Coordinates of C-alpha atoms in Angstrom, one line a residue:
X1 CA 85.4 50.6 90.9
X2 CA 87.5 52.0 88.1
X3 CA 88.9 55.5 88.3
X4 CA 91.0 57.2 85.6
X5 CA 93.1 60.2 86.4
X6 CA 93.9 62.3 83.3
X7 CA 97.1 64.3 83.7
X8 CA 100.4 63.3 85.3
X9 CA 101.5 66.5 86.8
X10 CA 101.8 67.0 90.6
X11 CA 98.0 67.4 90.9
X12 CA 97.3 64.2 89.0
X13 CA 100.0 62.2 90.8
X14 CA 98.7 63.4 94.2
X15 CA 95.1 62.4 93.2
X16 CA 96.3 58.9 92.0
X17 CA 98.3 58.5 95.2
X18 CA 95.5 59.5 97.5
X19 CA 93.2 57.0 95.7
X20 CA 95.6 54.1 96.1
X21 CA 96.5 55.2 99.6
X22 CA 92.9 55.0 100.7
X23 CA 92.9 51.2 100.5
X24 CA 89.3 51.4 99.1
X25 CA 88.3 47.7 98.3
X26 CA 88.0 46.9 94.7
X27 CA 89.4 50.2 93.5
X28 CA 91.4 50.2 90.2
X29 CA 93.3 53.4 89.4
X30 CA 94.7 54.3 86.0
X31 CA 96.9 57.4 85.3
X32 CA 97.1 58.8 81.8
X33 CA 99.7 61.4 80.8
X34 CA 100.0 62.8 77.3
X35 CA 103.7 63.6 77.4
X36 CA 106.6 61.2 77.7
X37 CA 107.2 61.8 81.4
X38 CA 105.3 62.4 84.7
X39 CA 105.7 65.5 86.8
X40 CA 104.4 68.3 84.6
X41 CA 106.3 71.5 85.1
X42 CA 108.4 70.0 87.9
X43 CA 111.6 68.9 86.3
X44 CA 115.1 68.8 87.8
X45 CA 118.2 68.0 85.7
X46 CA 121.9 67.8 86.5
X47 CA 124.3 69.6 84.2
X48 CA 128.1 69.6 84.8
X49 CA 127.6 69.5 88.6
X50 CA 124.7 72.0 88.7
X51 CA 121.3 71.1 90.0
X52 CA 119.0 72.8 87.5
X53 CA 115.3 73.4 88.1
X54 CA 113.5 73.8 84.8
X55 CA 110.2 74.4 86.6
X56 CA 109.3 75.6 90.2
X57 CA 112.3 75.5 92.5
X58 CA 110.5 75.7 95.9
X59 CA 107.2 75.5 97.8
X60 CA 105.6 77.2 100.8
X61 CA 105.8 75.2 104.0
X62 CA 103.1 77.4 105.6
X63 CA 100.7 75.5 103.2
X64 CA 101.1 72.1 104.7
X65 CA 99.8 69.8 102.0
X66 CA 103.1 69.1 100.1
X67 CA 105.1 68.7 103.3
X68 CA 102.5 66.3 104.7
X69 CA 102.6 64.3 101.5
X70 CA 106.4 64.2 101.7
X71 CA 106.1 62.8 105.2
X72 CA 103.7 60.0 104.1
X73 CA 106.1 59.2 101.2
X74 CA 109.1 59.0 103.5
X75 CA 111.0 62.0 102.0
X76 CA 110.3 64.7 104.6
X77 CA 113.8 64.4 105.9
X78 CA 115.0 65.5 102.5
X79 CA 113.2 68.9 102.7
X80 CA 115.7 71.8 103.1
X81 CA 115.0 75.5 103.9
X82 CA 116.4 78.4 102.0
X83 CA 119.9 79.5 102.9
X84 CA 119.9 81.5 106.2
X85 CA 122.0 84.3 104.7
X86 CA 120.9 86.9 102.2
X87 CA 117.1 86.3 102.6
X88 CA 116.1 89.4 100.7
X89 CA 115.3 90.7 97.2
X90 CA 116.5 93.5 95.0
X91 CA 114.4 95.5 92.5
X92 CA 115.5 97.2 89.4
X93 CA 115.1 101.0 89.7
X94 CA 116.3 103.4 87.0
X95 CA 118.4 100.7 85.5
X96 CA 120.2 99.7 88.7
X97 CA 119.6 97.0 91.3
X98 CA 118.4 98.4 94.6
X99 CA 117.7 96.3 97.8
X100 CA 114.1 96.3 98.9
X101 CA 113.9 97.9 102.4
X102 CA 114.5 95.4 105.1
X103 CA 111.1 94.3 106.4
X104 CA 109.2 95.1 103.2
X105 CA 107.3 91.9 102.7
X106 CA 105.3 91.6 99.4
X107 CA 103.4 94.9 99.7
X108 CA 103.8 96.3 103.2
X109 CA 106.7 97.7 105.2
X110 CA 107.2 96.2 108.7
X111 CA 110.1 98.4 109.8
X112 CA 110.2 102.2 109.8
X113 CA 113.8 103.3 109.3
X114 CA 114.7 101.1 106.3
X115 CA 111.6 102.5 104.6
X116 CA 112.6 106.0 105.5
X117 CA 116.1 105.6 104.2
X118 CA 115.4 103.7 100.9
X119 CA 115.9 105.5 97.6
X120 CA 113.2 103.4 95.9
X121 CA 110.4 105.8 96.8
X122 CA 110.1 109.5 96.8
X123 CA 109.2 111.3 100.0
X124 CA 105.8 111.8 98.6
X125 CA 105.5 108.0 97.9
X126 CA 106.8 107.2 101.4
X127 CA 104.2 109.5 103.0
X128 CA 101.4 108.0 100.9
X129 CA 102.4 104.5 102.0
X130 CA 102.3 105.6 105.6
X131 CA 98.6 106.7 105.2
X132 CA 97.8 103.0 105.5
X133 CA 98.2 103.5 109.2
X134 CA 95.1 105.8 109.4
X135 CA 93.0 104.9 106.4
X136 CA 89.6 103.2 107.1
X137 CA 88.8 99.6 106.2
X138 CA 87.6 98.8 102.7
X139 CA 84.4 97.0 101.9
X140 CA 84.1 93.5 103.3
X141 CA 81.9 92.4 100.3
X142 CA 82.6 92.0 96.7
X143 CA 86.0 91.5 95.0
X144 CA 88.8 94.0 94.2
X145 CA 91.8 93.8 92.0
X146 CA 95.2 93.5 93.7
X147 CA 96.3 96.7 92.0
X148 CA 93.3 98.7 93.2
X149 CA 93.9 97.4 96.8
X150 CA 97.5 98.5 96.8
X151 CA 96.8 101.9 95.3
X152 CA 94.1 102.4 97.9
X153 CA 96.2 101.4 100.9
X154 CA 99.8 102.4 99.8
X155 CA 99.7 104.5 96.7
X156 CA 100.9 104.2 93.1
X157 CA 104.6 104.2 93.8
X158 CA 104.5 101.1 95.9
X159 CA 102.4 99.3 93.3
X160 CA 104.5 100.1 90.2
X161 CA 107.9 99.9 91.8
X162 CA 107.5 96.9 94.1
X163 CA 104.2 95.0 94.2
X164 CA 103.8 94.7 90.4
X165 CA 107.2 93.1 89.8
X166 CA 106.8 90.8 92.9
X167 CA 103.3 89.7 91.8
X168 CA 104.6 89.3 88.2
X169 CA 107.3 87.0 89.4
X170 CA 104.7 84.8 91.3
X171 CA 101.6 84.9 89.1
X172 CA 103.1 86.1 85.7
X173 CA 100.1 88.5 85.7
X174 CA 98.9 92.1 85.9
X175 CA 97.9 93.2 89.4
X176 CA 95.2 95.4 87.9
X177 CA 93.3 92.4 86.7
X178 CA 94.1 89.8 89.4
X179 CA 91.7 89.2 92.2
X180 CA 93.1 90.1 95.7
X181 CA 90.9 87.5 97.4
X182 CA 91.9 84.8 95.0
X183 CA 95.7 85.5 94.9
X184 CA 96.7 86.9 98.3
X185 CA 93.6 86.7 100.5
X186 CA 95.6 87.2 103.7
X187 CA 96.0 90.9 102.9
X188 CA 92.3 91.3 102.6
X189 CA 91.9 89.5 105.9
X190 CA 94.6 91.8 107.5
X191 CA 92.7 94.9 106.5
X192 CA 89.4 93.6 107.8
X193 CA 90.8 92.4 111.1
X194 CA 93.4 95.2 111.9
X195 CA 92.2 98.0 109.5
X196 CA 95.9 98.9 108.8
X197 CA 97.9 96.3 106.8
X198 CA 101.1 97.7 108.1
X199 CA 100.0 97.2 111.7
X200 CA 98.8 93.7 110.9
X201 CA 102.2 92.7 109.3
X202 CA 104.1 94.2 112.2
X203 CA 101.9 92.3 114.7
X204 CA 102.4 89.1 112.8
X205 CA 106.2 89.5 112.7
X206 CA 106.4 90.2 116.4
X207 CA 104.1 87.2 117.2
X208 CA 106.3 85.0 115.1
X209 CA 109.4 86.3 116.8
X210 CA 108.0 85.6 120.2
X211 CA 107.0 82.1 119.1
X212 CA 110.4 81.4 117.8
X213 CA 112.1 82.6 121.0
X214 CA 109.8 80.5 123.1
X215 CA 110.4 77.4 121.0
X216 CA 114.2 78.0 121.2
X217 CA 114.1 78.5 124.9
X218 CA 112.0 75.4 125.4
X219 CA 114.3 73.3 123.3
X220 CA 117.2 73.9 125.7
X221 CA 119.4 74.3 122.6
X222 CA 121.9 77.1 123.0
X223 CA 122.8 76.9 119.4
X224 CA 119.2 77.4 118.4
X225 CA 118.6 80.3 120.7
X226 CA 121.7 82.1 119.5
X227 CA 120.8 81.6 115.8
X228 CA 119.3 84.8 114.4
X229 CA 117.3 82.8 111.9
X230 CA 115.8 80.8 114.8
X231 CA 115.0 83.8 117.0
X232 CA 112.7 85.9 114.8
X233 CA 115.4 87.0 112.3
X234 CA 114.3 85.3 109.1
X235 CA 117.1 87.2 107.2
X236 CA 119.6 85.1 109.1
X237 CA 122.1 88.0 109.2
X238 CA 120.8 90.5 111.8
X239 CA 118.2 92.1 109.5
X240 CA 115.4 90.7 111.6
X241 CA 112.9 90.9 108.8
X242 CA 114.4 90.2 105.3
X243 CA 112.5 91.5 102.3
X244 CA 110.5 90.5 99.3
X245 CA 108.9 87.1 99.5
X246 CA 108.4 85.0 102.6
X247 CA 111.7 83.3 102.2
X248 CA 111.7 81.8 105.7
X249 CA 108.6 79.7 104.6
X250 CA 110.1 78.5 101.4
X251 CA 111.7 75.1 101.0
X252 CA 112.9 72.6 98.4
X253 CA 114.5 69.1 98.5
X254 CA 118.1 68.3 98.8
X255 CA 118.3 67.0 95.2
X256 CA 115.6 69.3 93.7
X257 CA 111.9 69.4 93.4
X258 CA 111.7 66.3 91.3
X259 CA 112.3 64.3 94.5
X260 CA 108.6 64.5 95.3
X261 CA 107.7 63.3 91.8
X262 CA 110.0 60.3 92.0
X263 CA 108.7 59.4 95.5
X264 CA 105.1 59.4 94.2
X265 CA 106.0 57.3 91.2
X266 CA 107.6 54.7 93.5
X267 CA 104.3 54.3 95.4
X268 CA 102.1 54.0 92.3
X269 CA 101.8 50.6 90.5
X270 CA 103.8 51.0 87.3
X271 CA 101.4 48.9 85.2
X272 CA 98.6 51.4 85.8
X273 CA 100.5 54.5 84.6
X274 CA 100.7 55.4 81.0
X275 CA 102.7 58.1 79.3
X276 CA 102.1 59.3 75.7
X277 CA 98.4 58.7 76.3
X278 CA 96.6 61.8 75.3
X279 CA 92.8 61.7 76.0
X280 CA 91.1 63.2 73.0
X281 CA 87.5 62.2 73.7
X282 CA 85.4 61.9 76.9
X283 CA 81.8 60.8 76.9
X284 CA 79.3 59.6 79.5
X285 CA 77.6 56.3 79.0
X286 CA 74.9 56.0 81.7
X287 CA 76.8 55.8 85.0
X288 CA 80.2 55.3 83.5
X289 CA 82.7 57.3 81.4
X290 CA 84.4 56.3 78.1
X291 CA 87.8 57.7 77.3
X292 CA 89.5 57.6 73.9
X293 CA 93.2 58.3 73.4
X294 CA 94.8 59.6 70.2
X295 CA 96.7 56.3 69.7
X296 CA 93.4 54.3 69.6
X297 CA 93.4 53.1 73.2
X298 CA 90.1 53.1 75.1
X299 CA 89.3 53.2 78.8
X300 CA 86.1 52.9 80.8
X301 CA 85.7 54.3 84.3
X302 CA 83.2 54.9 87.0
X303 CA 85.1 58.0 88.1
X304 CA 87.2 60.6 86.3
X305 CA 89.6 63.1 87.6
X306 CA 90.7 65.7 85.1
X307 CA 94.0 67.0 86.4
X308 CA 94.8 69.0 83.2
X309 CA 94.8 72.7 82.3
X310 CA 91.3 74.1 82.5
X311 CA 91.1 74.7 78.8
X312 CA 92.0 71.1 78.1
X313 CA 89.4 70.0 80.6
X314 CA 86.9 72.3 78.9
X315 CA 87.5 70.7 75.5
X316 CA 87.0 67.2 76.9
X317 CA 83.7 68.3 78.6
X318 CA 82.3 70.3 75.7
X319 CA 79.9 67.6 74.7
X320 CA 78.9 66.8 78.3
X321 CA 78.2 70.2 79.9
X322 CA 78.3 73.5 78.0
X323 CA 78.1 75.4 81.2
X324 CA 81.3 73.8 82.5
X325 CA 82.9 74.4 79.1
X326 CA 82.0 78.1 79.2
X327 CA 83.3 78.6 82.8
X328 CA 86.5 76.7 82.2
X329 CA 87.4 78.4 79.0
X330 CA 86.9 81.8 80.6
X331 CA 90.0 81.3 82.8
X332 CA 92.8 83.0 80.9
X333 CA 96.4 81.7 81.1
X334 CA 99.8 83.3 80.7
X335 CA 102.9 81.8 79.0
X336 CA 106.4 82.1 80.4
X337 CA 109.9 80.7 80.0
X338 CA 112.7 80.0 82.4
X339 CA 116.4 80.1 81.4
X340 CA 119.1 78.7 83.7
X341 CA 122.6 80.0 83.2
X342 CA 125.8 78.8 84.9
X343 CA 128.9 81.1 85.2
X344 CA 132.2 81.1 86.9
X345 CA 132.0 83.1 90.1
X346 CA 134.9 85.2 88.9
X347 CA 132.9 86.2 85.9
X348 CA 130.0 87.7 88.0
X349 CA 130.9 91.1 89.4
X350 CA 127.7 91.3 91.5
X351 CA 128.2 90.5 95.2
X352 CA 125.3 88.1 95.1
X353 CA 124.1 89.3 98.5
X354 CA 120.5 88.5 98.0
X355 CA 118.2 85.8 96.5
X356 CA 117.7 87.7 93.3
X357 CA 115.8 90.6 91.8
X358 CA 112.5 91.5 90.2
X359 CA 112.0 93.9 87.3
X360 CA 109.1 96.4 87.3
X361 CA 107.2 96.8 84.1
X362 CA 107.9 100.6 84.2
X363 CA 111.6 99.8 83.6
X364 CA 110.7 98.6 80.1
X365 CA 113.2 95.7 80.2
X366 CA 112.9 92.3 78.6
X367 CA 113.0 90.0 81.6
X368 CA 110.7 89.9 84.6
X369 CA 112.9 88.4 87.4
X370 CA 116.1 86.6 88.2
X371 CA 116.8 84.1 91.0
X372 CA 120.3 83.5 92.3
X373 CA 119.7 79.7 92.6
X374 CA 123.2 78.9 94.0
X375 CA 122.6 81.5 96.8
X376 CA 119.0 80.6 97.6
X377 CA 119.6 76.9 98.2
X378 CA 122.8 74.9 99.0
X379 CA 124.4 72.4 96.6
X380 CA 122.9 73.9 93.4
X381 CA 126.3 74.6 91.9
X382 CA 129.8 73.4 92.6
X383 CA 132.3 75.6 94.4
X384 CA 133.4 78.5 92.2
X385 CA 130.3 78.5 90.0
X386 CA 127.1 80.5 90.0
X387 CA 123.7 79.3 88.9
X388 CA 121.1 81.9 87.8
X389 CA 117.4 81.5 86.8
X390 CA 115.9 84.2 84.5
X391 CA 112.2 84.5 83.9
X392 CA 110.6 85.8 80.7
X393 CA 107.1 86.4 79.4
X394 CA 104.0 86.7 81.6
X395 CA 100.8 88.5 80.8
X396 CA 102.6 91.8 80.2
X397 CA 105.3 90.4 77.8
X398 CA 103.6 87.5 76.0
X399 CA 105.1 88.5 72.6
X400 CA 108.6 87.9 74.0
X401 CA 108.1 84.1 73.8
X402 CA 107.6 84.2 70.0
X403 CA 111.3 84.6 69.7
X404 CA 113.6 81.6 69.1
X405 CA 115.9 80.1 71.7
X406 CA 119.1 81.9 70.4
X407 CA 117.3 85.3 70.4
X408 CA 116.1 84.7 74.0
X409 CA 119.6 83.8 75.0
X410 CA 120.9 87.0 73.5
X411 CA 118.2 89.0 75.3
X412 CA 118.9 87.4 78.6
X413 CA 122.7 87.9 78.3
X414 CA 122.1 91.5 77.4
X415 CA 120.0 92.1 80.4
X416 CA 122.4 90.4 82.8
X417 CA 125.2 92.5 81.3
X418 CA 123.3 95.7 81.9
X419 CA 122.1 94.8 85.4
X420 CA 124.8 92.6 86.8
X421 CA 127.8 93.5 84.7
X422 CA 128.2 89.9 83.4
X423 CA 130.2 90.1 80.1
X424 CA 131.4 86.4 79.9
X425 CA 129.5 83.7 78.1
X426 CA 127.7 81.2 80.3
X427 CA 129.3 77.8 80.8
X428 CA 126.0 76.2 79.9
X429 CA 122.3 77.1 79.7
X430 CA 118.9 75.4 80.0
X431 CA 115.7 76.9 78.6
X432 CA 112.2 75.7 79.4
X433 CA 109.1 77.1 77.8
X434 CA 105.6 76.9 79.5
X435 CA 102.9 78.0 77.0
X436 CA 99.5 78.8 78.7
X437 CA 100.7 77.3 82.0
X438 CA 99.9 79.9 84.5
X439 CA 96.1 80.6 85.1
X440 CA 95.1 84.2 85.8
X441 CA 92.8 84.6 88.8
X442 CA 90.9 87.6 87.5
X443 CA 88.5 89.7 89.7
X444 CA 85.5 87.4 90.4
X445 CA 87.6 84.2 90.2
X446 CA 86.2 82.9 93.5
X447 CA 82.6 83.2 92.2
X448 CA 83.6 81.4 89.0
X449 CA 85.1 78.5 91.0
X450 CA 81.9 78.3 93.0
X451 CA 79.9 78.1 89.8
X452 CA 82.2 75.3 88.6
X453 CA 81.7 73.4 91.8
X454 CA 78.0 73.8 91.4
X455 CA 78.0 72.5 87.9
X456 CA 80.2 69.5 88.9
X457 CA 77.3 68.5 91.2
X458 CA 75.4 67.4 88.1
X459 CA 78.0 64.8 87.3
X460 CA 78.7 62.1 89.9
X461 CA 82.0 60.5 89.4
X462 CA 83.6 63.6 87.9
X463 CA 86.2 65.8 89.6
X464 CA 88.7 68.6 88.5
X465 CA 92.2 69.2 89.9
X466 CA 95.1 71.5 89.1
X467 CA 96.3 75.1 89.5
X468 CA 93.4 76.8 87.8
X469 CA 91.0 76.8 90.8
X470 CA 92.2 77.2 94.4
X471 CA 95.9 78.2 94.2
X472 CA 98.8 78.1 91.8
X473 CA 101.5 76.9 94.2
X474 CA 102.7 73.3 94.4
X475 CA 101.1 72.7 97.9
X476 CA 97.8 74.0 96.4
X477 CA 98.1 71.6 93.5
X478 CA 98.7 68.7 95.9
X479 CA 95.6 69.7 97.9
X480 CA 93.6 70.0 94.7
X481 CA 94.5 66.5 93.6
X482 CA 93.8 65.0 97.0
X483 CA 90.4 66.8 97.3
X484 CA 89.5 65.5 93.9
X485 CA 90.3 62.0 95.0
X486 CA 88.2 62.4 98.1
X487 CA 85.3 63.6 96.0
X488 CA 85.5 60.4 93.9
X489 CA 85.8 58.2 97.0
X490 CA 82.9 59.9 98.8
X491 CA 80.8 59.4 95.7
X492 CA 81.7 55.7 95.6
X493 CA 80.7 55.3 99.3
X494 CA 77.5 57.1 98.7
X495 CA 76.7 55.0 95.6
X496 CA 77.4 51.8 97.7
X497 CA 75.1 52.9 100.5
X498 CA 72.2 53.7 98.2
X499 CA 72.7 50.8 95.9
X500 CA 70.3 47.8 95.5
X501 CA 71.9 45.8 98.3
X502 CA 71.0 48.5 100.8

């Protein structure tokens, strides 16, 4: 059986690995990537002692699929957590950086007094947020935008000053168009189970703290039980809750995210992997598939996994299934860019006492977020240097990316000067652009994915993988690739059992 995987990003690599890992007899796997390298948006480079992530810099360990893959590849021991100090975010408010209230996680406060004392919200906004404690549950049926959910539970101030910039940093999207169930379903589940989202987040934090204390006590390790980060204090500095993203669940690799890509490449037969092989035509010939590449190469396969952006998959399937084409092209994508900048620590007046900051759209600034990379993870910059990652673009600022590299650098430097007081030129910079790379899970996305799955049922030997369907994070992409491989393998087994010999 011949299987061709189209797309050499993390989803395609995971699919190819799962196929070869299965040990299925007679299976031949070919991996085709149109660019000159594998890994997709995952790319780590070293520059003058700095470990620079041009793409994603971390992954969620609470979604186990990437961690499990790392274990099977023998690189799990190279996974590192975020630094135990400064696990919190700041947000730009009226032109200044303000810390998010301790315990404010994504969209809900879990501690009372930090919320009372913060200057981010008016007293009216704080009172409106507290109404979540008494509001009834929303409908359990249908879909709702993330923005509508936040307004209904917490009010407009929480949405525009905190949730919108946090969501913008994750999904590069507009919360008023994104589906709650498709992006952050756990908040929908919290409301349905506990009625109050605040009560649900407090209960989860306390349960996690009890579990951590129990684990520490059971280990008999005094150092663990005395470590605030191991005893329910994810902030690692007595804050007990941290703020912003779930930093305690984020991890990377000691030498950057490309570690997982290189580990996958070492496991895959090199003679079956092809770069600069852009598939331009895909047709079905009876029970097999024919693929044509732009350079004239041709491949025939019994199974196809399209681990490419949904629009690219749609173009390849246009002549095969117009229904699939229509559904896939209806998934919009946002463009973004990441600029890494290195500075001398002495040139950065900010205390760097957090993992970075996000910028609400209402601030009308030209960047959407900044990560303090050398604070977030160890060994990202030499002693005495600071490494920053600035994000631009997204659905609300698409026009920004029409500017040239030098203009973007001037924009970023101007924003860092205004917000962090950095006047000096950076020692070096790295810019990466990602056009149409972030799918937007609009309201109704879950139903669209169900329709896509139904249409795929018409085509044995065809599977889709990538970030456009069931999650945009790296673990989601790994799972997507592995599920696509399982689909192809299950189809091969079924074909064998129903073949002439049976």
